[in-house]
PDB file of C-alpha atoms and ligand atoms in Angstrom:
ATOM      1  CA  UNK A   1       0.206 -24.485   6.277  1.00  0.00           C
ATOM      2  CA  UNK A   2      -1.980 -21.431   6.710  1.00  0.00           C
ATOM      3  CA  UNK A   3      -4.187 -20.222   4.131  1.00  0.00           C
ATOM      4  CA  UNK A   4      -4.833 -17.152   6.047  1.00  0.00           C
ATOM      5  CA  UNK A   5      -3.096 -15.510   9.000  1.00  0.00           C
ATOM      6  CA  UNK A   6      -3.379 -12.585  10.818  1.00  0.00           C
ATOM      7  CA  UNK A   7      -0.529 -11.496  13.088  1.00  0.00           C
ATOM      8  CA  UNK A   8      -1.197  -9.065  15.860  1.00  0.00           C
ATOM      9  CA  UNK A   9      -3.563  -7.573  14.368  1.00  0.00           C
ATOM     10  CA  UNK A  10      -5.024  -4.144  15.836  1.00  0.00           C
ATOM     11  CA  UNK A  11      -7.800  -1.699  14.172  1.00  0.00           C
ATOM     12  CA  UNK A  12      -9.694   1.372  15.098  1.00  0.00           C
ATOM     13  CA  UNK A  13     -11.800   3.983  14.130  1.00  0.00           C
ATOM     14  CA  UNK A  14     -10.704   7.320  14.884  1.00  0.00           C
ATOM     15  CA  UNK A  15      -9.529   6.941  18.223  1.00  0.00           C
ATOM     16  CA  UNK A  16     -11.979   4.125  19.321  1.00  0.00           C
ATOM     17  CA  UNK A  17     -10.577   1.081  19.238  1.00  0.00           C
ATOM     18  CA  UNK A  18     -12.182  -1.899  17.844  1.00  0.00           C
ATOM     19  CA  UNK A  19      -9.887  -4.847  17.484  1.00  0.00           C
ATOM     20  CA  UNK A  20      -6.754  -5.697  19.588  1.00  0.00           C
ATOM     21  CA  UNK A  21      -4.013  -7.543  18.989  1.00  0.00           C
ATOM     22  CA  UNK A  22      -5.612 -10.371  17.333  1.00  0.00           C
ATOM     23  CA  UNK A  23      -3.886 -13.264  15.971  1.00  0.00           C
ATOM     24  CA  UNK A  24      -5.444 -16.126  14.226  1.00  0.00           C
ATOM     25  CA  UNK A  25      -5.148 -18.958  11.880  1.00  0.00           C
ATOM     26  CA  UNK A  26      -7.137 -20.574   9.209  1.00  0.00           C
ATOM     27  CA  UNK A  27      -6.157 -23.766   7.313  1.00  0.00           C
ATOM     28  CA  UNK A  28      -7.801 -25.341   4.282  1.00  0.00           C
ATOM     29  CA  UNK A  29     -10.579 -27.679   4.549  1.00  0.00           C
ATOM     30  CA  UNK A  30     -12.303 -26.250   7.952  1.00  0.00           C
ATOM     31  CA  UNK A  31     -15.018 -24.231   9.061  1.00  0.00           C
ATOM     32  CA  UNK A  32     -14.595 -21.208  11.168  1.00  0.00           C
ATOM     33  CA  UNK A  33     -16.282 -19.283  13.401  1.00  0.00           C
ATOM     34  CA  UNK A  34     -15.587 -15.660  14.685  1.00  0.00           C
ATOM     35  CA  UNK A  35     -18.315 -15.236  17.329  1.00  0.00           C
ATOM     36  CA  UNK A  36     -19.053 -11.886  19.404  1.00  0.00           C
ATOM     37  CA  UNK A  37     -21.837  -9.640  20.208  1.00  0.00           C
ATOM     38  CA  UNK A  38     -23.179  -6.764  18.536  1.00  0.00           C
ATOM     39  CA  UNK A  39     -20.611  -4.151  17.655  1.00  0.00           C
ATOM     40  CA  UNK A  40     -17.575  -6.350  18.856  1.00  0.00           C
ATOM     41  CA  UNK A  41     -15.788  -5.493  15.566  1.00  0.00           C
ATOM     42  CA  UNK A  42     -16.921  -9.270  13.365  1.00  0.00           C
ATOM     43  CA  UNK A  43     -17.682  -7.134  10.340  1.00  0.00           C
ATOM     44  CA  UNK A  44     -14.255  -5.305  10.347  1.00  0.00           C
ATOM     45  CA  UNK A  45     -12.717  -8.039  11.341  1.00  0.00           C
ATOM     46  CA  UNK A  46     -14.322  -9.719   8.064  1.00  0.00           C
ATOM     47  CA  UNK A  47     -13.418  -6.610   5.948  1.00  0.00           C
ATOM     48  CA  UNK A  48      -9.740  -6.921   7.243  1.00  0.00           C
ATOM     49  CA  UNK A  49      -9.754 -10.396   6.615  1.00  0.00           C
ATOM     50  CA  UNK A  50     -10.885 -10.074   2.971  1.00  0.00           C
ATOM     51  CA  UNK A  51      -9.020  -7.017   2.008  1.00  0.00           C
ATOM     52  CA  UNK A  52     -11.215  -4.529   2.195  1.00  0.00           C
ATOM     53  CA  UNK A  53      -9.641  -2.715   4.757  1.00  0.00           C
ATOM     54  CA  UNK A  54      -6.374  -2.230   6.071  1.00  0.00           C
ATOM     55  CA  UNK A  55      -5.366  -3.099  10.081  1.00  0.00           C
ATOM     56  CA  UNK A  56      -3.438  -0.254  12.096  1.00  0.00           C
ATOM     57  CA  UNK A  57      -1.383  -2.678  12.861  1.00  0.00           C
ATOM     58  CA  UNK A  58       0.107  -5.809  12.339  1.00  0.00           C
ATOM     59  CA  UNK A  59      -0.002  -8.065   9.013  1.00  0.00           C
ATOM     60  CA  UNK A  60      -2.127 -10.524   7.012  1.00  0.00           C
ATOM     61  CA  UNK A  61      -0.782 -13.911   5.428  1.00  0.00           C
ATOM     62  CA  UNK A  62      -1.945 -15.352   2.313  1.00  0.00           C
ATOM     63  CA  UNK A  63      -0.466 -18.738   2.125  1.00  0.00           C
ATOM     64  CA  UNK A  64       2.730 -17.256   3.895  1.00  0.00           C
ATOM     65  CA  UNK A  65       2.967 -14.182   1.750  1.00  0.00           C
ATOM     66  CA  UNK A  66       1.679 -10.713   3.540  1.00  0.00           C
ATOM     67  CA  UNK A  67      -0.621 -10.150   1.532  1.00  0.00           C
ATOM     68  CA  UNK A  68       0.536  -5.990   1.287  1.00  0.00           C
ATOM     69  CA  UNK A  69       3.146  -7.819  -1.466  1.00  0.00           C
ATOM     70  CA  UNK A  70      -0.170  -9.259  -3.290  1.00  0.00           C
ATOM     71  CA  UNK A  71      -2.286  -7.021  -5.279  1.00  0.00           C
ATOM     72  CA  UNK A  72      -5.374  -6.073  -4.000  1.00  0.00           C
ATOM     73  CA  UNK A  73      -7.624  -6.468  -6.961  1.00  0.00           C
ATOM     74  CA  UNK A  74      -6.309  -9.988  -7.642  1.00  0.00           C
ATOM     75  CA  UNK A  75      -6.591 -11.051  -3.507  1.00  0.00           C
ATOM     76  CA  UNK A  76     -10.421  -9.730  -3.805  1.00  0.00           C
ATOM     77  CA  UNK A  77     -11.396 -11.247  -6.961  1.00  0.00           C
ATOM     78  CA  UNK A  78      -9.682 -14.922  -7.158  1.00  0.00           C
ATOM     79  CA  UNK A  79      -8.499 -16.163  -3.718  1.00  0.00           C
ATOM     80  CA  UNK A  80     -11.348 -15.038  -1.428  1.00  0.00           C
ATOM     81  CA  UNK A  81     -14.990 -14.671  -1.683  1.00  0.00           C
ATOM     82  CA  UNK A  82     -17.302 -12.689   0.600  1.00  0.00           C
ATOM     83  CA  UNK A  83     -21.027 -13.196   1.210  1.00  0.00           C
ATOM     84  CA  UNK A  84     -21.664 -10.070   2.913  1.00  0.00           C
ATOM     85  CA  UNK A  85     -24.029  -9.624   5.726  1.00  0.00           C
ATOM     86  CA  UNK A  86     -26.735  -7.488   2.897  1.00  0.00           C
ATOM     87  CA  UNK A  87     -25.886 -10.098   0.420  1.00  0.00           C
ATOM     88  CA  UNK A  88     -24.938  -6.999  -2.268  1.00  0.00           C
ATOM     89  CA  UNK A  89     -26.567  -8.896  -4.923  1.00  0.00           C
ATOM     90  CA  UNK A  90     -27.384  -6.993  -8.127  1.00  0.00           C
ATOM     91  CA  UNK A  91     -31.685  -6.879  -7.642  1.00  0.00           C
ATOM     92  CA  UNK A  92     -32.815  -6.114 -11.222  1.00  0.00           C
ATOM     93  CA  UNK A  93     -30.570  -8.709 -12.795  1.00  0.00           C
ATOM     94  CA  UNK A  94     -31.278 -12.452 -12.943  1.00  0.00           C
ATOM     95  CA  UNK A  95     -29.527 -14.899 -10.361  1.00  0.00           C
ATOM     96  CA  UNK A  96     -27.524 -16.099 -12.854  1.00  0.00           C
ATOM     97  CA  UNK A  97     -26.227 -12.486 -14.282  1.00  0.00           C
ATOM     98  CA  UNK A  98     -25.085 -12.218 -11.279  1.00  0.00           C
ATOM     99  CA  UNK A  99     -22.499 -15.136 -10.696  1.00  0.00           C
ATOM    100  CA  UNK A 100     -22.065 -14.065 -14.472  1.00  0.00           C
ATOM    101  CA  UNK A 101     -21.046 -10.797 -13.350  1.00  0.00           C
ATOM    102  CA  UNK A 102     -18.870 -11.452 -10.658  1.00  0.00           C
ATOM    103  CA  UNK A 103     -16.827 -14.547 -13.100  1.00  0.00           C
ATOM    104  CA  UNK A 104     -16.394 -11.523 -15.793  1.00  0.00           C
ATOM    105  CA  UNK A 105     -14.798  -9.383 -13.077  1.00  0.00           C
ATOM    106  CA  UNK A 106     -12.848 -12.060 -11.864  1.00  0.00           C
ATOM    107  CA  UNK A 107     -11.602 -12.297 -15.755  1.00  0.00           C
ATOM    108  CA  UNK A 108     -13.268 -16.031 -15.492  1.00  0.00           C
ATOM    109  CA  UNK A 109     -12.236 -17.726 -19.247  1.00  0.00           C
ATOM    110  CA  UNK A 110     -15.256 -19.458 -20.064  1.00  0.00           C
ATOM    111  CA  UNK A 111     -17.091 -19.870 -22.987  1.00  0.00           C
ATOM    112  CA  UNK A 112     -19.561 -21.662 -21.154  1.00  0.00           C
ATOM    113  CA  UNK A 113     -20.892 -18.734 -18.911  1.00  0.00           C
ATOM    114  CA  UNK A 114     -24.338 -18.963 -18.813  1.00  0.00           C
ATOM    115  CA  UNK A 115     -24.163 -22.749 -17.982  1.00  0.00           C
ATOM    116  CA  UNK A 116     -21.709 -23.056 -15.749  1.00  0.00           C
ATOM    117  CA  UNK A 117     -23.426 -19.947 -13.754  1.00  0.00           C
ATOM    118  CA  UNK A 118     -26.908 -22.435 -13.258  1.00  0.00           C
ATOM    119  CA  UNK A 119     -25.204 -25.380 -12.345  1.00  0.00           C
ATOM    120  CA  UNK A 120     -23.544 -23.011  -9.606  1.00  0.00           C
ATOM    121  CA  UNK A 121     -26.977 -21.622  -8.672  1.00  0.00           C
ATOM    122  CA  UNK A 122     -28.725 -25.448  -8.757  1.00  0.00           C
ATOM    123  CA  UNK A 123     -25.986 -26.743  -6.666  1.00  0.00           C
ATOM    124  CA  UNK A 124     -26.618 -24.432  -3.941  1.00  0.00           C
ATOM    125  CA  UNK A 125     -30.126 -25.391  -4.586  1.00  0.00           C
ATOM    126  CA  UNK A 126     -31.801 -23.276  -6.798  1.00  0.00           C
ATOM    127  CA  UNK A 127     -33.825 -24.488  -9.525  1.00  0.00           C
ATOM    128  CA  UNK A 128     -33.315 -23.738 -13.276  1.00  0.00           C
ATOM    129  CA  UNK A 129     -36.605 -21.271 -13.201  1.00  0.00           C
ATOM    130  CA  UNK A 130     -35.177 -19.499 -10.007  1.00  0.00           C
ATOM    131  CA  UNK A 131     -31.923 -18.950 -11.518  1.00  0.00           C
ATOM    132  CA  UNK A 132     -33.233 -17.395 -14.624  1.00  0.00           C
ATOM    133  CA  UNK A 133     -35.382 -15.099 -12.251  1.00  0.00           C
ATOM    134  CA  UNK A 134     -34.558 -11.411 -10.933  1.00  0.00           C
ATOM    135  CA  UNK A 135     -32.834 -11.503  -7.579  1.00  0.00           C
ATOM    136  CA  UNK A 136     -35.607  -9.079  -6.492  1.00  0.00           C
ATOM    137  CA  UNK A 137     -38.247 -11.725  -6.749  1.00  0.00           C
ATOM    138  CA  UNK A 138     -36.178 -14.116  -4.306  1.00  0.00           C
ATOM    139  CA  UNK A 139     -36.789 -14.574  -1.146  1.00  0.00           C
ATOM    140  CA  UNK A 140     -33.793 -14.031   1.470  1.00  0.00           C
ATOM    141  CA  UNK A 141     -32.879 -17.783   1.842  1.00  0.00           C
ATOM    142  CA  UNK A 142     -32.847 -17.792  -1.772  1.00  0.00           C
ATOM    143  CA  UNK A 143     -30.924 -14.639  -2.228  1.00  0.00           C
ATOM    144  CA  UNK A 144     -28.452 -16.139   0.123  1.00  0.00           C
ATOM    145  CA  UNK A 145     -28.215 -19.180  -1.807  1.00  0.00           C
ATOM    146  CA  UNK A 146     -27.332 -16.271  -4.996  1.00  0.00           C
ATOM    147  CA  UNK A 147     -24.276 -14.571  -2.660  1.00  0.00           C
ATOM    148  CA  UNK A 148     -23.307 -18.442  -1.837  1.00  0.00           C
ATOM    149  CA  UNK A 149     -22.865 -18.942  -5.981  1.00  0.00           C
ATOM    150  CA  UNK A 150     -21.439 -15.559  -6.536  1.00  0.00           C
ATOM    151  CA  UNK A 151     -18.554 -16.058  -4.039  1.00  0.00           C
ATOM    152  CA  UNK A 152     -17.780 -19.565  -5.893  1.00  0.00           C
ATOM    153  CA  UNK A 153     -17.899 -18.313  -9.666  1.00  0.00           C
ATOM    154  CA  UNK A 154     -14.028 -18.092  -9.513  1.00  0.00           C
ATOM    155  CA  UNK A 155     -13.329 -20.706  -7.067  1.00  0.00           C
ATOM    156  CA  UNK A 156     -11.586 -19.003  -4.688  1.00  0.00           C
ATOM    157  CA  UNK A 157      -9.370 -21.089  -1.880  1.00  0.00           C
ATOM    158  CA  UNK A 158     -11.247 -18.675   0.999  1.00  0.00           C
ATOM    159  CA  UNK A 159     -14.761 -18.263   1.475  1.00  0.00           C
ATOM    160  CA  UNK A 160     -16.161 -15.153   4.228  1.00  0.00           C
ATOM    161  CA  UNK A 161     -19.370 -14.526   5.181  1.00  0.00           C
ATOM    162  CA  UNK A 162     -20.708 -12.418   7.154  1.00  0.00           C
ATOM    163  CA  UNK A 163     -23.958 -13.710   8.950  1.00  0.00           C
ATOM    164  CA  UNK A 164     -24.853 -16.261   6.497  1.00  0.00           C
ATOM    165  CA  UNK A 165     -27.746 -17.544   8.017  1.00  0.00           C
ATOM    166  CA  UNK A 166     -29.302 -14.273   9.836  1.00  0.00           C
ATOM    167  CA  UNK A 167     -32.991 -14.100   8.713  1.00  0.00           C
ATOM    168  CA  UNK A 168     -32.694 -17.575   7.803  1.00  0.00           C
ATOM    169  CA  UNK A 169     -35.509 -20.311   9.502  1.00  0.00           C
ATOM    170  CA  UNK A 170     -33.656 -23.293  11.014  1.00  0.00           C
ATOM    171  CA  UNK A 171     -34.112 -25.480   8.371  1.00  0.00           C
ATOM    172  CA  UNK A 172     -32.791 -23.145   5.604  1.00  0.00           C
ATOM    173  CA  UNK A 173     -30.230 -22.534   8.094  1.00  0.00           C
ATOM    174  CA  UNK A 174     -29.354 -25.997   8.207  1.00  0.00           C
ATOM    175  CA  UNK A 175     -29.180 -26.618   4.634  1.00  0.00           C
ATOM    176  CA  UNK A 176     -27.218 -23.445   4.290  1.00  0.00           C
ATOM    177  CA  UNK A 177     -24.735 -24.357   6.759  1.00  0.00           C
ATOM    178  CA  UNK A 178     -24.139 -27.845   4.779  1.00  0.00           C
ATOM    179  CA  UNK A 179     -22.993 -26.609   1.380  1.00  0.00           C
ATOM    180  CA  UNK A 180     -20.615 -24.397   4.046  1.00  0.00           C
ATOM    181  CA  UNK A 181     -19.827 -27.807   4.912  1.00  0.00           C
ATOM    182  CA  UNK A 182     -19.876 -29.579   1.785  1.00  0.00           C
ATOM    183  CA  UNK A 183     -17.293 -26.616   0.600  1.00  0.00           C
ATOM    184  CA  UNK A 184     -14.665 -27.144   3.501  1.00  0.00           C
ATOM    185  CA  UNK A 185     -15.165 -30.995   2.218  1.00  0.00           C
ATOM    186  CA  UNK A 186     -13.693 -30.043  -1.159  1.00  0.00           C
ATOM    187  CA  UNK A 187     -10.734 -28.308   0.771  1.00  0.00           C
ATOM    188  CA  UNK A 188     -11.869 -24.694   1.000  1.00  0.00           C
ATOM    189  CA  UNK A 189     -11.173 -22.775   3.879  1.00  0.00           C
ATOM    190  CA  UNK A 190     -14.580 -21.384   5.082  1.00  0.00           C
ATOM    191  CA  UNK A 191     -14.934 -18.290   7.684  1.00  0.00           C
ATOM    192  CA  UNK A 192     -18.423 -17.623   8.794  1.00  0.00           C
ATOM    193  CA  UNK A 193     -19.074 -14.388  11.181  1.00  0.00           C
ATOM    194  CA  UNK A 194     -22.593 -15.046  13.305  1.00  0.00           C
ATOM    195  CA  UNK A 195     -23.984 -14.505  16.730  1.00  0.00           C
ATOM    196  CA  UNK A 196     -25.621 -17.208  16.455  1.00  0.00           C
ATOM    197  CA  UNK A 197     -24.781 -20.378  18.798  1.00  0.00           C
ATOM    198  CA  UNK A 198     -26.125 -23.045  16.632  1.00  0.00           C
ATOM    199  CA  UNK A 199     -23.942 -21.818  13.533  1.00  0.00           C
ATOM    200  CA  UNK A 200     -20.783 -21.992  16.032  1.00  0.00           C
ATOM    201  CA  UNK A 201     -21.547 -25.273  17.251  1.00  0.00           C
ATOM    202  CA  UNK A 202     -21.624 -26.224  13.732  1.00  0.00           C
ATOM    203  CA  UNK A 203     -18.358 -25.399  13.178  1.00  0.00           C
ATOM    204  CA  UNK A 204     -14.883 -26.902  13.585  1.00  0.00           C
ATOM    205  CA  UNK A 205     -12.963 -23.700  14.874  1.00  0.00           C
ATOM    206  CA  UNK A 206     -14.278 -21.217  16.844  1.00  0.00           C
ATOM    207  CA  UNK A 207     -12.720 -17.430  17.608  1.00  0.00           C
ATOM    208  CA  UNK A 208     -14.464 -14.987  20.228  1.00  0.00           C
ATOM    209  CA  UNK A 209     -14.469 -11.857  19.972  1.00  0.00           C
ATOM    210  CA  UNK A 210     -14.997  -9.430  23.372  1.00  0.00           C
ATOM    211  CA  UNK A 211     -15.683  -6.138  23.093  1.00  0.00           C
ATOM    212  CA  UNK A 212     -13.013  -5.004  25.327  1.00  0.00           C
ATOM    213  CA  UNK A 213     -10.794  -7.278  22.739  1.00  0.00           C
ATOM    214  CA  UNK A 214      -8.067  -8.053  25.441  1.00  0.00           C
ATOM    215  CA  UNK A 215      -9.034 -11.959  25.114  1.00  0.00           C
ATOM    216  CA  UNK A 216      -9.885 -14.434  22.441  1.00  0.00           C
ATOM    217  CA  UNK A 217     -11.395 -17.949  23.438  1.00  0.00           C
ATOM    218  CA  UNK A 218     -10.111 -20.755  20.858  1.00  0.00           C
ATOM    219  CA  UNK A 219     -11.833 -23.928  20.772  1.00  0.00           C
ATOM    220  CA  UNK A 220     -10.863 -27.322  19.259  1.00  0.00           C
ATOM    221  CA  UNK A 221     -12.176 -29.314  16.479  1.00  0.00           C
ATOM    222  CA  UNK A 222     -15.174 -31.860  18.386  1.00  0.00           C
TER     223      UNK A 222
HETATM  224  N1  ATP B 301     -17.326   3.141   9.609  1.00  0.00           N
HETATM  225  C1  ATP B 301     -17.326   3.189  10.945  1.00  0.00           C
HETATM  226  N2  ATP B 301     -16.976   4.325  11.605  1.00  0.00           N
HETATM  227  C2  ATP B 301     -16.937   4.379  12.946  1.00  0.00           C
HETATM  228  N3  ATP B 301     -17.255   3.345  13.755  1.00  0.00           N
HETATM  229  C3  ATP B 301     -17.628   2.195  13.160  1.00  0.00           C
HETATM  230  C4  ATP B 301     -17.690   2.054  11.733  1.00  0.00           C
HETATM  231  N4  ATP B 301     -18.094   0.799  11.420  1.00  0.00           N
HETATM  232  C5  ATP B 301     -18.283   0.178  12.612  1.00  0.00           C
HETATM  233  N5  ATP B 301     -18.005   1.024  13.644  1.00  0.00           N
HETATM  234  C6  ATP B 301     -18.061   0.701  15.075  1.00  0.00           C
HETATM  235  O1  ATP B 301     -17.125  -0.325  15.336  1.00  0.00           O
HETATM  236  C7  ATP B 301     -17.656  -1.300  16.233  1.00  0.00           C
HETATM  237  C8  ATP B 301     -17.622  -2.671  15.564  1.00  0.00           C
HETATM  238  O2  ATP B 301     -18.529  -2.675  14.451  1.00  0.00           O
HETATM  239  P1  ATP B 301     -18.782  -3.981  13.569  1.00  0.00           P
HETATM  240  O3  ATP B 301     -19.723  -3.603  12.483  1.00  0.00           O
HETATM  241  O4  ATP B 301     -17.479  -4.556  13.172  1.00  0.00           O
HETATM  242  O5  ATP B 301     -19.482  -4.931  14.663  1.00  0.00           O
HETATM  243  P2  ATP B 301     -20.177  -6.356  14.481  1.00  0.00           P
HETATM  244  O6  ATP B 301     -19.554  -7.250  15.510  1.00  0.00           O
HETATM  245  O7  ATP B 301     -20.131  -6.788  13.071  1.00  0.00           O
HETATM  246  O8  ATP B 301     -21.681  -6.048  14.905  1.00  0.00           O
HETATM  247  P3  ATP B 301     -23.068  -6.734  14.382  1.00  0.00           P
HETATM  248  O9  ATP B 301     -23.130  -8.068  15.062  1.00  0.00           O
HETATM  249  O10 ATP B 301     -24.105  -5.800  14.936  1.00  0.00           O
HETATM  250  O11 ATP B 301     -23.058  -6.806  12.894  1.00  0.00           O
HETATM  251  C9  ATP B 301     -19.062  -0.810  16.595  1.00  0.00           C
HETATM  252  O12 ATP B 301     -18.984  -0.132  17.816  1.00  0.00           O
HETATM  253  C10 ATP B 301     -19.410   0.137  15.457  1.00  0.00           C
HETATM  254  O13 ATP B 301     -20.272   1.173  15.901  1.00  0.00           O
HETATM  255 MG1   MG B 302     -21.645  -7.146  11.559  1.00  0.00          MG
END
């Protein structure tokens, strides 16, 4: 079964059409890849995917139900969670106020908070120090690390994000991309948006996006 479906999906802004008719699936326990150049629609296709806004046409699946029956709040704060392409990380807090946060708006029961927040943050490899320390004084693999924590702190089934590894240097990349892995291992479904060709090949699934949008290229698991 599906964790996530789109059906014929078709969005636009004003009259300029962006996506087109797109239908795709995404199952539990792989890694995705929506691939495209620059401006081919992969951050509205992420923001349609997660909730944030609503296709023109056509309908969304979570597990089987469209998810216009499931409210919105509850969708965005316990089944799916986005790393955005900025991160949109809280700078003067600490790390872990953060994932904190983002459990507390999730209405997280846990009278653990503070603990369970720095294991999050030291299993996406952050150290005890770092997590205590503003996100300001982070550097961007580190921040990333932050958003990776954030979008687990209610352990969503769906995990989005939106050029994960962007400013990243390959080997931060690489480690990034395995707790991506690590996370489909435990049965998540993880969709990553990149241009990047290394990040695809690293994946199981991959969809294209064209800028026309009349085709999309599917490719099977290697
Ligand atoms: N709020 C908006 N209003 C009007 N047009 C928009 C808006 N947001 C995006 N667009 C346009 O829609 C198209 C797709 O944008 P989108 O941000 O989804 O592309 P992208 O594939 O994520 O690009 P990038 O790789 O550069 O992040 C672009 O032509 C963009 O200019
Ligand atoms: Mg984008």
């Amino acid at each position: 079964m599906s964790v996530l479906s789109l059906k014929n999906i078709s969005y636009s802004y004003g009259a300029t059409p962006v996506l087109d008719n797109l239908s795709y699936d995404f199952e539990a326990g792989h890694m995705y890849c929506i691939v495209g150049k620059s401006g081919a629609g992969k951050t509205t296709l992420l923001s349609i995917l997660s909730g944030l806004a609503a296709p023109k046409q056509g309908s969304i699946f979570y597990k089987e139900q469209d998810i216009k029956s499931i409210d919105k709040y509850k969708f965005r704060s316990k089944y799916i969670g986005v790393i955005f392409q900025s991160f949109n990380l809280i700078t003067k807090f600490t790390a872990m106020e953060n994932v904190m946060l983002s459990m507390d708006i999730a209405g997280v029961k846990n009278s653990r908070k503070k603990e369970t927040a720095i294991n999050l943050l030291m299993n996406v490899g952050l150290t005890e120090e770092e997590a205590r320390r503003r996100v300001l004084k982070l550097s961007g693999g580190q921040q990333q690390r932050v958003a990776i924590a954030r979008a687990l702190s209610y352990n969503p089934d769906i995990i989005l994000a939106d050029e994960p590894t962007g400013n990243l240097d390959g080997d931060t990349q690489r480690e990034i991309m395995k707790i991506f892995r690590e996370l489909a291992e435990q049965g998540k479904c993880v969709i990553l948006v990149s241009h990047s060709p290394e990040v695809a090949e690293m994946c199981d699934i991959c969809y294209e996006l064209k800028k026309t949008t009349r085709r999309t290229k599917k490719k099977g698991r290697s």
